[in-house]
Short mmCIF file of N, CA, C and O in Angstrom, two decimals:
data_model
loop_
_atom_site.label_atom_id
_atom_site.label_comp_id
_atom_site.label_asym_id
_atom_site.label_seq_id
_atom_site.Cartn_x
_atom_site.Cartn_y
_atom_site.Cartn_z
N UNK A 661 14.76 9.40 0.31
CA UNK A 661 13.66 10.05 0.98
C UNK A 661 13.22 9.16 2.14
O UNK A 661 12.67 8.09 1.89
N UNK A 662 13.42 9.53 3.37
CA UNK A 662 12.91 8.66 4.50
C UNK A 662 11.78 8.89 4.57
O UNK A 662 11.35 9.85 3.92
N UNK A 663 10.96 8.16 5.32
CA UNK A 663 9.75 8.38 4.98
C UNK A 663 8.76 7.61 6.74
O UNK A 663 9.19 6.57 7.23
N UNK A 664 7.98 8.07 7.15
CA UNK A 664 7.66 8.07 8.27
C UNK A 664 6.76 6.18 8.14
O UNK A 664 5.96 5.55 7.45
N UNK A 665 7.70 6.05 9.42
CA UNK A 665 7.17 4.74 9.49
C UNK A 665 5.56 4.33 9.35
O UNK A 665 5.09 3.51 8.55
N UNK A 666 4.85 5.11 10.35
CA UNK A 666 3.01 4.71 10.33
C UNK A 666 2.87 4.88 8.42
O UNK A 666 2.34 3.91 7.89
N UNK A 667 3.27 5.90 7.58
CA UNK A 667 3.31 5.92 5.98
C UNK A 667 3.03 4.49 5.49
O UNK A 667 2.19 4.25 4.62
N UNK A 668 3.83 3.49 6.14
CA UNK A 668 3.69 2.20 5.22
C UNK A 668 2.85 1.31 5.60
O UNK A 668 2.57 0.22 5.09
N UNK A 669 2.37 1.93 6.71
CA UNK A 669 1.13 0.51 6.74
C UNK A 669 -0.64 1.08 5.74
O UNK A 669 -1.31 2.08 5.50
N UNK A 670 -0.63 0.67 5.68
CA UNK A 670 -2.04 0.62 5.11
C UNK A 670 -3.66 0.46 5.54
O UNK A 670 -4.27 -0.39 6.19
N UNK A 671 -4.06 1.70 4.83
CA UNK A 671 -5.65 1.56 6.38
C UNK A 671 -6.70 1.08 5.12
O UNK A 671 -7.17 1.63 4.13
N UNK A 672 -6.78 -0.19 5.72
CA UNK A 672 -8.58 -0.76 4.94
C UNK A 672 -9.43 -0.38 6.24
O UNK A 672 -9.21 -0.19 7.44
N UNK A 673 -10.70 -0.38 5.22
CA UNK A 673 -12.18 -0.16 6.26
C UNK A 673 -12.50 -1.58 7.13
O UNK A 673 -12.94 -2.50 6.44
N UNK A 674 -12.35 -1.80 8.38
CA UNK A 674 -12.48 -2.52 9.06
C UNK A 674 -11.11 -3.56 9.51
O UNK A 674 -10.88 -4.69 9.93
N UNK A 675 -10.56 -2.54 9.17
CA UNK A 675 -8.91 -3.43 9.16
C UNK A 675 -8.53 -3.13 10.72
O UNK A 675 -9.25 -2.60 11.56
N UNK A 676 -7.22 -3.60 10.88
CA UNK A 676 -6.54 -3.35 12.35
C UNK A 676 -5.57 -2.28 11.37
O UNK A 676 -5.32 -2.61 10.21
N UNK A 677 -5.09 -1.12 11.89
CA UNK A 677 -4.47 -0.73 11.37
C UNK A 677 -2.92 -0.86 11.95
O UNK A 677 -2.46 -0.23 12.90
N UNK A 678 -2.19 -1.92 11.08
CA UNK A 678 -0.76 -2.48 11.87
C UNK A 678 -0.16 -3.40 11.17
O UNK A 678 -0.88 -4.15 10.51
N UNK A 679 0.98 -3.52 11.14
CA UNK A 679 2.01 -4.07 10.63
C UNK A 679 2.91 -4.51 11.32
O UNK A 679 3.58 -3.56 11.72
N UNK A 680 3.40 -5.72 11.79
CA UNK A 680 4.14 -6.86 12.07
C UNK A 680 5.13 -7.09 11.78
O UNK A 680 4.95 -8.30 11.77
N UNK A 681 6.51 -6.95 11.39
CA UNK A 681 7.69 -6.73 10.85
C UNK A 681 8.43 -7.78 11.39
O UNK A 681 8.79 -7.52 12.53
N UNK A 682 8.90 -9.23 10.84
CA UNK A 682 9.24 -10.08 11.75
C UNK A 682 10.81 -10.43 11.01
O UNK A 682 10.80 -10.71 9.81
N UNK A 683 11.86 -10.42 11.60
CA UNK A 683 12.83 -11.26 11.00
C UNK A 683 14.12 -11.99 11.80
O UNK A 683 14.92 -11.54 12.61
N UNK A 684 13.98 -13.23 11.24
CA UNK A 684 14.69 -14.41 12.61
C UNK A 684 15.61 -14.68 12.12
O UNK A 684 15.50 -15.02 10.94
N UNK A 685 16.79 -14.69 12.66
CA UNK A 685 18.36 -14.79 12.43
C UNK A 685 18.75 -16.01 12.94
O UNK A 685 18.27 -16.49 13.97
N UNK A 686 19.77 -16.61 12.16
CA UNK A 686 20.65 -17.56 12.98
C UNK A 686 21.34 -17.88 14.31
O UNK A 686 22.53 -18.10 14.10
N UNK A 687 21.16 -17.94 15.00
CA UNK A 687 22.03 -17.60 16.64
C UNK A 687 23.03 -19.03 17.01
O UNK A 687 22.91 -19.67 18.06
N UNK A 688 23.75 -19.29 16.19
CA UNK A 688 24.55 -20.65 16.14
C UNK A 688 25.66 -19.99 16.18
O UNK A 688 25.57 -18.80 15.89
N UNK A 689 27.08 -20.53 16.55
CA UNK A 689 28.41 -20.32 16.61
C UNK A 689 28.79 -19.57 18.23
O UNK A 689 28.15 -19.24 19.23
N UNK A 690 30.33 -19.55 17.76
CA UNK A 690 31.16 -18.52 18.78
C UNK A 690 30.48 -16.50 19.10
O UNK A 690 30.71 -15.86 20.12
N UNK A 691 29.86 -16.10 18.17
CA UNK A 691 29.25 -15.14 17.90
C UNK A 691 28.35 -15.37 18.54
O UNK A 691 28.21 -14.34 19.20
N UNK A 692 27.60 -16.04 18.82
CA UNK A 692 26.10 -16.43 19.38
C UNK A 692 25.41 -15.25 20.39
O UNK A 692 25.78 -15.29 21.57
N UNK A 693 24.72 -14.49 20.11
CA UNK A 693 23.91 -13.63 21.32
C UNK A 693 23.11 -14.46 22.53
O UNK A 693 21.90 -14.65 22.40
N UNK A 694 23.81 -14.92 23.67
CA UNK A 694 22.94 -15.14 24.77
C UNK A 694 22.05 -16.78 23.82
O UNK A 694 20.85 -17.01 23.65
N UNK A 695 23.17 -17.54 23.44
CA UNK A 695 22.27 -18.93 23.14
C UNK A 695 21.50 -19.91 23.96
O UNK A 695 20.68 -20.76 23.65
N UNK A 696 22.00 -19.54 25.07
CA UNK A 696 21.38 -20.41 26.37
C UNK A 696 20.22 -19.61 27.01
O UNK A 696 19.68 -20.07 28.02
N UNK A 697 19.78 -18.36 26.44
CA UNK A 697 18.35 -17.62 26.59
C UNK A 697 17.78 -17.96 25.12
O UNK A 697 16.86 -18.77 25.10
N UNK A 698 18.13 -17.54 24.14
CA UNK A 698 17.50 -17.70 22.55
C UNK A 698 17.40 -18.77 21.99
O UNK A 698 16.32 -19.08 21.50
N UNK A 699 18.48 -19.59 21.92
CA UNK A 699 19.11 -21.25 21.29
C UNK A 699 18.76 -20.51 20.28
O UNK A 699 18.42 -19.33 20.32
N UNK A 700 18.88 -21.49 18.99
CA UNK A 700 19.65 -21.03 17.89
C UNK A 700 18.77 -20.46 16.96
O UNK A 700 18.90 -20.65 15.75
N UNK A 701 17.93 -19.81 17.41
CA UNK A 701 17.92 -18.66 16.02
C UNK A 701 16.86 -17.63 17.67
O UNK A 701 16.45 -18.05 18.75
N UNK A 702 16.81 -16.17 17.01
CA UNK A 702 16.74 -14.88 17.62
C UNK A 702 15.45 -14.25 16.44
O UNK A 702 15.88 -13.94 15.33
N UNK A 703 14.07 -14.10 16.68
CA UNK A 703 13.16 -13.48 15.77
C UNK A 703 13.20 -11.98 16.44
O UNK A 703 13.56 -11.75 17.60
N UNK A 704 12.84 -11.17 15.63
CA UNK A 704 12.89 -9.81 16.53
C UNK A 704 12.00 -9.08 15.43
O UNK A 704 12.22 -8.76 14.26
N UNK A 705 10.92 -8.95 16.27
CA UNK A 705 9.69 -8.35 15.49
C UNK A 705 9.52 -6.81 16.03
O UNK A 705 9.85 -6.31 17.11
N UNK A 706 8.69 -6.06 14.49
CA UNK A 706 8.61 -4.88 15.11
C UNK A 706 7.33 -4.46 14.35
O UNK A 706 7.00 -4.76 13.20
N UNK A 707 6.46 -3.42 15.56
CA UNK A 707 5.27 -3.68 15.12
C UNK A 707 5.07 -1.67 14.84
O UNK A 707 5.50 -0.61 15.29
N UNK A 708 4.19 -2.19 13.84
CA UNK A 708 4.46 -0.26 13.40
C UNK A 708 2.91 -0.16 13.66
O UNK A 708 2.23 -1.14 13.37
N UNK A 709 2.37 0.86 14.16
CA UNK A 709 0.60 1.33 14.25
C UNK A 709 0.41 2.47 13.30
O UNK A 709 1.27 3.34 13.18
N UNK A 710 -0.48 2.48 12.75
CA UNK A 710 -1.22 3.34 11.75
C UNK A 710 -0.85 5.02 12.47
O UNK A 710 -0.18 5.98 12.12
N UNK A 711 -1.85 4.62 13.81
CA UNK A 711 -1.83 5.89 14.35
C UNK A 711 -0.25 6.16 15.20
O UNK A 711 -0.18 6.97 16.12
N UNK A 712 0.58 5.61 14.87
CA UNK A 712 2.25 6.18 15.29
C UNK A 712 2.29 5.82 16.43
O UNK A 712 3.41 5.97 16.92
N UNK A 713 1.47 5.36 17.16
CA UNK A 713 1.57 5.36 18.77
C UNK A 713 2.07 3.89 18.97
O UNK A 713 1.34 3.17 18.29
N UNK A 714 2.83 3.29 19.49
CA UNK A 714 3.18 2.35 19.75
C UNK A 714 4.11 2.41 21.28
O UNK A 714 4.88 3.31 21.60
N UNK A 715 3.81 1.24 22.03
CA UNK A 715 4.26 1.85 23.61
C UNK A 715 5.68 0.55 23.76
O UNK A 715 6.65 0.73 24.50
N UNK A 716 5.49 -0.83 22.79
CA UNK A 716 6.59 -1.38 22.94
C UNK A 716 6.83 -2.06 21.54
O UNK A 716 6.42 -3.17 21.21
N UNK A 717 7.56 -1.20 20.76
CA UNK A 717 7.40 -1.24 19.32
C UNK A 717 8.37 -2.56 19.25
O UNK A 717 8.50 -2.82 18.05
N UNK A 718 9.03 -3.40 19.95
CA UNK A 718 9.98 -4.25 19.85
C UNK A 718 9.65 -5.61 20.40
O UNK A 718 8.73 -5.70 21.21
N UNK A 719 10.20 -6.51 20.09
CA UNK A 719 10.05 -7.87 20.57
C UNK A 719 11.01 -8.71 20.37
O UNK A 719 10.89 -9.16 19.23
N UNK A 720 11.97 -9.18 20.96
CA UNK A 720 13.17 -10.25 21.00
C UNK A 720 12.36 -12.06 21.05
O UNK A 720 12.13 -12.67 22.09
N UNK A 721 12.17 -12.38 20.17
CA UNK A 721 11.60 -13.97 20.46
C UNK A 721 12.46 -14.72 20.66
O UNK A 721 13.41 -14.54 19.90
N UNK A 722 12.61 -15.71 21.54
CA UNK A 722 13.54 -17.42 21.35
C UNK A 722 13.08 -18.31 19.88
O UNK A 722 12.36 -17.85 18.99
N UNK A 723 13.64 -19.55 19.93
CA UNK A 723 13.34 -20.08 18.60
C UNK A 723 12.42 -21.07 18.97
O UNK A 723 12.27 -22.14 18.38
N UNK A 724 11.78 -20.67 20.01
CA UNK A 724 9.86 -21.62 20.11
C UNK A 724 9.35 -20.37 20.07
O UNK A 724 8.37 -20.25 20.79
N UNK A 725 9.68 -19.39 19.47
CA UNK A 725 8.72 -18.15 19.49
C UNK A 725 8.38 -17.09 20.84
O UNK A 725 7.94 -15.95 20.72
N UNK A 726 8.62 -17.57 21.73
CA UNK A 726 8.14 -17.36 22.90
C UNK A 726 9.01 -15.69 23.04
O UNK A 726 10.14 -15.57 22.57
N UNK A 727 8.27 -14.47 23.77
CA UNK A 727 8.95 -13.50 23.91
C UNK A 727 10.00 -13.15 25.30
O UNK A 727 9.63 -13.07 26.47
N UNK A 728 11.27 -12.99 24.82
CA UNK A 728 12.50 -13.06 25.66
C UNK A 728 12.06 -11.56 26.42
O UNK A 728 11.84 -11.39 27.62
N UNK A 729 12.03 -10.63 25.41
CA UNK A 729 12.63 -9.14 25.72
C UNK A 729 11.61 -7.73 24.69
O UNK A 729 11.39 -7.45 23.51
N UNK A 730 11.43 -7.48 25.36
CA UNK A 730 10.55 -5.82 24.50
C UNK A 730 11.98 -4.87 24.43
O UNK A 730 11.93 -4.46 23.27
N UNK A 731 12.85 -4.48 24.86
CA UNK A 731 13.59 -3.66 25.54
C UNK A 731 14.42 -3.05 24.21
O UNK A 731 15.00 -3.88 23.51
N UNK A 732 14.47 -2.09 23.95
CA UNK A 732 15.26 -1.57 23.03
C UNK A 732 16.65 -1.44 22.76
O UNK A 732 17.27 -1.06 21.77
N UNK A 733 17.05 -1.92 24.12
CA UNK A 733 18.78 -1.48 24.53
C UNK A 733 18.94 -3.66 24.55
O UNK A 733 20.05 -4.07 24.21
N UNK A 734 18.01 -4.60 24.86
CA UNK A 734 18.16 -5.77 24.54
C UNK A 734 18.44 -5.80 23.06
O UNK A 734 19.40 -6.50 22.76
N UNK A 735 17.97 -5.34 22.29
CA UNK A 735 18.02 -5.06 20.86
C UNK A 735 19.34 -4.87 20.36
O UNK A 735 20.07 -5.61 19.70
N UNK A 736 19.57 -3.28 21.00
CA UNK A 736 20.58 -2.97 20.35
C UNK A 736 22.22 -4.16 20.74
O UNK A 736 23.20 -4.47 20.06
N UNK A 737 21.76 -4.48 22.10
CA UNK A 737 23.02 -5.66 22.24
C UNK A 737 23.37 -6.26 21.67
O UNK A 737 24.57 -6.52 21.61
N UNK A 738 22.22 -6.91 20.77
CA UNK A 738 22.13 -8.15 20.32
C UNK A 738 22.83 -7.86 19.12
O UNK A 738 23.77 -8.60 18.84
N UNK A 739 22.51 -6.84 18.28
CA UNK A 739 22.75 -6.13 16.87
C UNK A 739 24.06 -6.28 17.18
O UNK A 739 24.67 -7.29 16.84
N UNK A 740 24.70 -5.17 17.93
CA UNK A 740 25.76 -5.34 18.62
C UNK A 740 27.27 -6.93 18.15
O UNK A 740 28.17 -7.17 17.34
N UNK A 741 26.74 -7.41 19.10
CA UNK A 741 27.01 -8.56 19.27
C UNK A 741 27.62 -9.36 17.87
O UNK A 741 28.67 -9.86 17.47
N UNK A 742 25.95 -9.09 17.35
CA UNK A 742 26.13 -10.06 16.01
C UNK A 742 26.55 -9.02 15.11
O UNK A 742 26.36 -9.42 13.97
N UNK A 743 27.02 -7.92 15.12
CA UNK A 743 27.83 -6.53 13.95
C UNK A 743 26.72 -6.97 12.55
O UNK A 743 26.96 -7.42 11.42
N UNK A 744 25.52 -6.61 13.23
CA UNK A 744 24.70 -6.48 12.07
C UNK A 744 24.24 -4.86 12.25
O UNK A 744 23.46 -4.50 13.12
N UNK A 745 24.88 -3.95 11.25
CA UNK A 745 24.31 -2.80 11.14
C UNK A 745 23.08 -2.36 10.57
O UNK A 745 22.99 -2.82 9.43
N UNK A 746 21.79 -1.42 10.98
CA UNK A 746 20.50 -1.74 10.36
C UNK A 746 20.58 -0.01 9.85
O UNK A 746 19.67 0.30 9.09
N UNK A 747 21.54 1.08 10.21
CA UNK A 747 21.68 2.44 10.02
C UNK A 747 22.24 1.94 8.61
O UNK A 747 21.81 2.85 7.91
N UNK A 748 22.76 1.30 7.95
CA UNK A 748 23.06 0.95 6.41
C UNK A 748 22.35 0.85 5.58
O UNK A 748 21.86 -0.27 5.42
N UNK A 749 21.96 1.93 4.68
CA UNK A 749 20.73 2.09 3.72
C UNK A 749 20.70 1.06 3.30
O UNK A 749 19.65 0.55 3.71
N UNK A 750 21.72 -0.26 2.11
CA UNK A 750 21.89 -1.08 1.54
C UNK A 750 20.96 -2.10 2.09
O UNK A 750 20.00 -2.62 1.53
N UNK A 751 21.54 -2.35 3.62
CA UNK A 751 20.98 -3.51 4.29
C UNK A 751 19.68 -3.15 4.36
O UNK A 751 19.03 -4.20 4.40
N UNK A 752 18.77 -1.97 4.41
CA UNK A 752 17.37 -2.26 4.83
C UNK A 752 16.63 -0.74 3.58
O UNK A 752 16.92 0.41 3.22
N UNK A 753 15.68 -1.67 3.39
CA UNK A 753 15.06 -0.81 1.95
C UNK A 753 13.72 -1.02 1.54
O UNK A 753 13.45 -1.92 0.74
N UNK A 754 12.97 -0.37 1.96
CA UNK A 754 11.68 -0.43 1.12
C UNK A 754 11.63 -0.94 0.06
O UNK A 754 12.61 -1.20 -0.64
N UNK A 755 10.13 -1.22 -0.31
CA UNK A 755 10.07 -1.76 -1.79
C UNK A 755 10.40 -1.22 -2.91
O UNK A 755 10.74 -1.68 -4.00
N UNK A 756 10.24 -0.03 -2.47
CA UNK A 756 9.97 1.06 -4.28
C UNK A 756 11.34 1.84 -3.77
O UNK A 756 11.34 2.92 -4.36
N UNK A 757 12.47 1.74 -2.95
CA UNK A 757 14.19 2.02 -2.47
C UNK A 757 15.03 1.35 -3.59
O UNK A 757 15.81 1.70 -4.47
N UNK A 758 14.27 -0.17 -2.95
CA UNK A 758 14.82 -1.62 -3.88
C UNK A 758 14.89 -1.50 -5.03
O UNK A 758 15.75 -1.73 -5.89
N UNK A 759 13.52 -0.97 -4.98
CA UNK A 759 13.31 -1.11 -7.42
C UNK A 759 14.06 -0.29 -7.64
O UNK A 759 14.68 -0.53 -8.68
N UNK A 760 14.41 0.80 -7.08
CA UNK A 760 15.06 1.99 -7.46
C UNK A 760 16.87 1.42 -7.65
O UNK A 760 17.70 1.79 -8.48
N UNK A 761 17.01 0.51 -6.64
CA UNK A 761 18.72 0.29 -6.28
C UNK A 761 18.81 -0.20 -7.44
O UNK A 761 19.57 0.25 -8.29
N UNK A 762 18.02 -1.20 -7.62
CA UNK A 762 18.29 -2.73 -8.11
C UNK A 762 18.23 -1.88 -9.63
O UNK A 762 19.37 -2.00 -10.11
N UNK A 763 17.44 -1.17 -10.48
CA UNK A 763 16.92 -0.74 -11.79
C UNK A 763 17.93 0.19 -12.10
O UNK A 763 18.22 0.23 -13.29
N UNK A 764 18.56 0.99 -11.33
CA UNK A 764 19.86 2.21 -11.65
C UNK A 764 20.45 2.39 -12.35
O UNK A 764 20.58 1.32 -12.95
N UNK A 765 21.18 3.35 -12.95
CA UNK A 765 22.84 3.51 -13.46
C UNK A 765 23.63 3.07 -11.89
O UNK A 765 23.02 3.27 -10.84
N UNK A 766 24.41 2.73 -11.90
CA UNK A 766 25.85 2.49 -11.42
C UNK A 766 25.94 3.77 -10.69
O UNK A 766 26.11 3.67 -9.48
N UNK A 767 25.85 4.93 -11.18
CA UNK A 767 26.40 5.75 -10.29
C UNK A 767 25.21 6.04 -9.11
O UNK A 767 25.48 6.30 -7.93
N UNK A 768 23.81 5.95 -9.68
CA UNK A 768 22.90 6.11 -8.60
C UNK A 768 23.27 5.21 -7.19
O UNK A 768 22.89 5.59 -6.08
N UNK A 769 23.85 4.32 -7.33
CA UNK A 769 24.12 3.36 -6.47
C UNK A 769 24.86 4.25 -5.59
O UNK A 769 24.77 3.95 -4.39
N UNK A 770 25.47 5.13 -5.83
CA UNK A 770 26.38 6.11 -4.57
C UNK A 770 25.71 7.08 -3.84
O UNK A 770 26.23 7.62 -2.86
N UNK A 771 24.21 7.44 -4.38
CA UNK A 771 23.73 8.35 -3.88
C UNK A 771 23.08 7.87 -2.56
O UNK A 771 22.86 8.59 -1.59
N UNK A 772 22.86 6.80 -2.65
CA UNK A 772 22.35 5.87 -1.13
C UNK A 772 23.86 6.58 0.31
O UNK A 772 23.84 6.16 1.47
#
């Protein structure tokens, strides 16, 4: 069941309503995406809004944090590059996806 991104963030009373999605990869070797812009590791955050509206839902960081790239097609290069597929249910899963994978029969595992 896919399920609409703004769904997972959570609205408290006096909250920001938003979620931060951050995850930083290795950028070392022959593979390397653009190491002499990133050096060795690539964070690429993604920020989800309550109210769905988001105008640059992306962020490419270097490894002092600092932001390289918003650009969506910078993104997809990079993915690219490093043959990390994110359209692979396996590789990316909600919490209550997970409990579901991880807790299964064997055959549920095919229905992904």
């Amino acid at each position: 069941v896919q399920k609409n991104l703004k769904e997972l963030v959570r609205k408290e009373a006096n909250a920001i309503s938003r979620a931060v999605v951050r995850v930083t990869i290795l950028n070392k070797g022959e593979d390397a995406y653009r190491p002499d812009l990133y050096g060795d590791t690539i964070s690429v955050e993604r920020i989800i809004e309550k109210t769905g509206a988001t105008s640059n839902p992306y962020r490419l960081l270097d490894s002092n944090g600092k932001i390289v790239s918003r650009l969506k097609s910078d993104l997809d290069n990079m993915l690219d590059q490093l043959n990390i597929q994110v359209e692979n249910p396996v590789a990316v899963l909600d919490q209550e996806e997970a409990k579901k994978f991880l807790t299964g029969s064997p055959a549920d595992k095919y229905k992904f």
